[in-house]
Amino acid sequence: MRTELNPLFSPFSCKTLQVPNRFVMSPMTRQFSPGGIPGENVADYYARRAASDVGLIVTEGIGVDHPSAIGEGSMGEKDIPVLHGDAALQGWRNVVDRVHKGGGRIVPQLWHMGAVRKDASPPHPEARSLHPGNMDEDDIADVVAAFARSAANAKDVGFDGIALHGAHGYLLDSFMWEQMNNRDDDWGGDVARRTRFPVRVVEAVREAVGPDMPIIFRISQWKLQDYDAQLADAPEGLGVIVKALAEAGVDIFDVSTRVFSRPAFAGSDMGLAGWIRRLSGRPTMTVGGIGFDKELAASFTQQTSVLDNLDEVVSRFEAGEFDLVAIGRALLMDPQWVLKAKAGEAFKPFDMSAYARLE
């Protein structure tokens, strides 16, 4: 047993969410839900992780109830699940029940792809893709309502919280990103106005689910369109964004970085999760490069090996940089990774081809 990892096996709670340890399964696109409906294979996939000591599962991105929410994007996406319609909701009820029976907790990541979605792509090829430059007030209201409906559906299904995808250049993030948002009305301009749209979405979700259900918000500097992009080049600008989101109802920030330990700003070795925790006053979740010597994008093209960097994870956790530790590729390839990490057996060579099987 690796006793030095004991801090990561302490319980965590936020409102009605109580998890037995600090390990989270990070959301990862899977494309295993034909017609948007998660089947028994999806339930099996998440249940295996729940039964193997994963404290909290954040699902793959789930399309909100809006025609242009999902489609073919940068990875040729198809068969993305949704959270509306009787068949999809029944599928998710089964997933949630299976995860709960395994002792786990699960939240859905609500997703609108925005401009990353290619026009004329299914499941609604007639719907135009949305971005800050082509949305009028009716479009904004429709998307806000779509997030709220999907959040209400998630609560009815039995999920343990709500996660919102506000990162990586997708719709919510694109409004906050100065390079994408060139509006000159109340939804664009300075950093505070660029944050108004995601703030409005958070407020609507909070109204839909009530005061006690935790809301998690995924945030990043990098974008699919530009790995070197930044929401803010200094803590002051970042503070405007995360304080507004926290005041709107965000309880936990899921801080997506390519390498969790990489300094966020000059003059400090603190990672982005640490800065957001300090600036927002909210718990944070870190992710990026845990367990591997290459970050995600590089691992597609370069030889990648396992790396035991959990000592640094613990060190930064104990220093107060973050509260939760999200694991992506490792849990994708091995449902029992958390158990093996605790036993000191997690860092044996992986068959990287397993990454493609998404089991």
Tab-separated table of N, CA, C and O in Angstrom, residues 14 41 53 55 102 108 110-111 123 163 298:
chain	number	residue	atom	x	y	z
A	14	CYS	N	-19.459	18.444	-1.204
A	14	CYS	CA	-19.879	19.750	-1.701
A	14	CYS	C	-21.392	19.715	-1.855
A	14	CYS	O	-21.910	18.977	-2.703
A	41	ASN	N	-23.969	-1.031	-22.828
A	41	ASN	CA	-22.511	-0.960	-22.910
A	41	ASN	C	-21.980	0.285	-22.211
A	41	ASN	O	-20.918	0.251	-21.579
A	53	ASP	N	-13.371	2.008	-7.077
A	53	ASP	CA	-12.906	3.073	-6.185
A	53	ASP	C	-12.721	4.434	-6.849
A	53	ASP	O	-12.040	5.298	-6.288
A	55	GLY	N	-13.913	7.879	-7.127
A	55	GLY	CA	-14.813	8.602	-6.238
A	55	GLY	C	-15.957	9.281	-6.953
A	55	GLY	O	-17.100	9.255	-6.499
A	102	GLY	N	-22.650	0.469	-7.636
A	102	GLY	CA	-21.230	0.187	-7.477
A	102	GLY	C	-20.555	1.064	-6.447
A	102	GLY	O	-19.348	0.943	-6.244
A	108	PRO	N	-23.310	14.524	-15.186
A	108	PRO	CA	-23.223	14.614	-16.637
A	108	PRO	C	-22.521	15.901	-17.065
A	108	PRO	O	-22.748	16.961	-16.479
A	110	LEU	N	-22.654	18.650	-19.533
A	110	LEU	CA	-23.542	19.227	-20.539
A	110	LEU	C	-22.719	20.036	-21.523
A	110	LEU	O	-21.889	20.863	-21.131
A	111	TRP	N	-23.003	19.853	-22.819
A	111	TRP	CA	-22.080	20.276	-23.866
A	111	TRP	C	-22.815	20.921	-25.025
A	111	TRP	O	-23.804	20.380	-25.525
A	123	PRO	N	-26.655	15.140	-35.732
A	123	PRO	CA	-27.982	14.610	-36.018
A	123	PRO	C	-28.996	15.626	-36.559
A	123	PRO	O	-30.101	15.241	-36.914
A	163	ALA	N	-22.290	19.098	-14.509
A	163	ALA	CA	-21.020	19.638	-15.014
A	163	ALA	C	-21.303	20.357	-16.330
A	163	ALA	O	-22.042	19.849	-17.179
A	298	ALA	N	0.151	15.170	-27.584
A	298	ALA	CA	1.424	14.576	-27.981
A	298	ALA	C	1.365	13.058	-27.979
A	298	ALA	O	2.057	12.389	-28.763
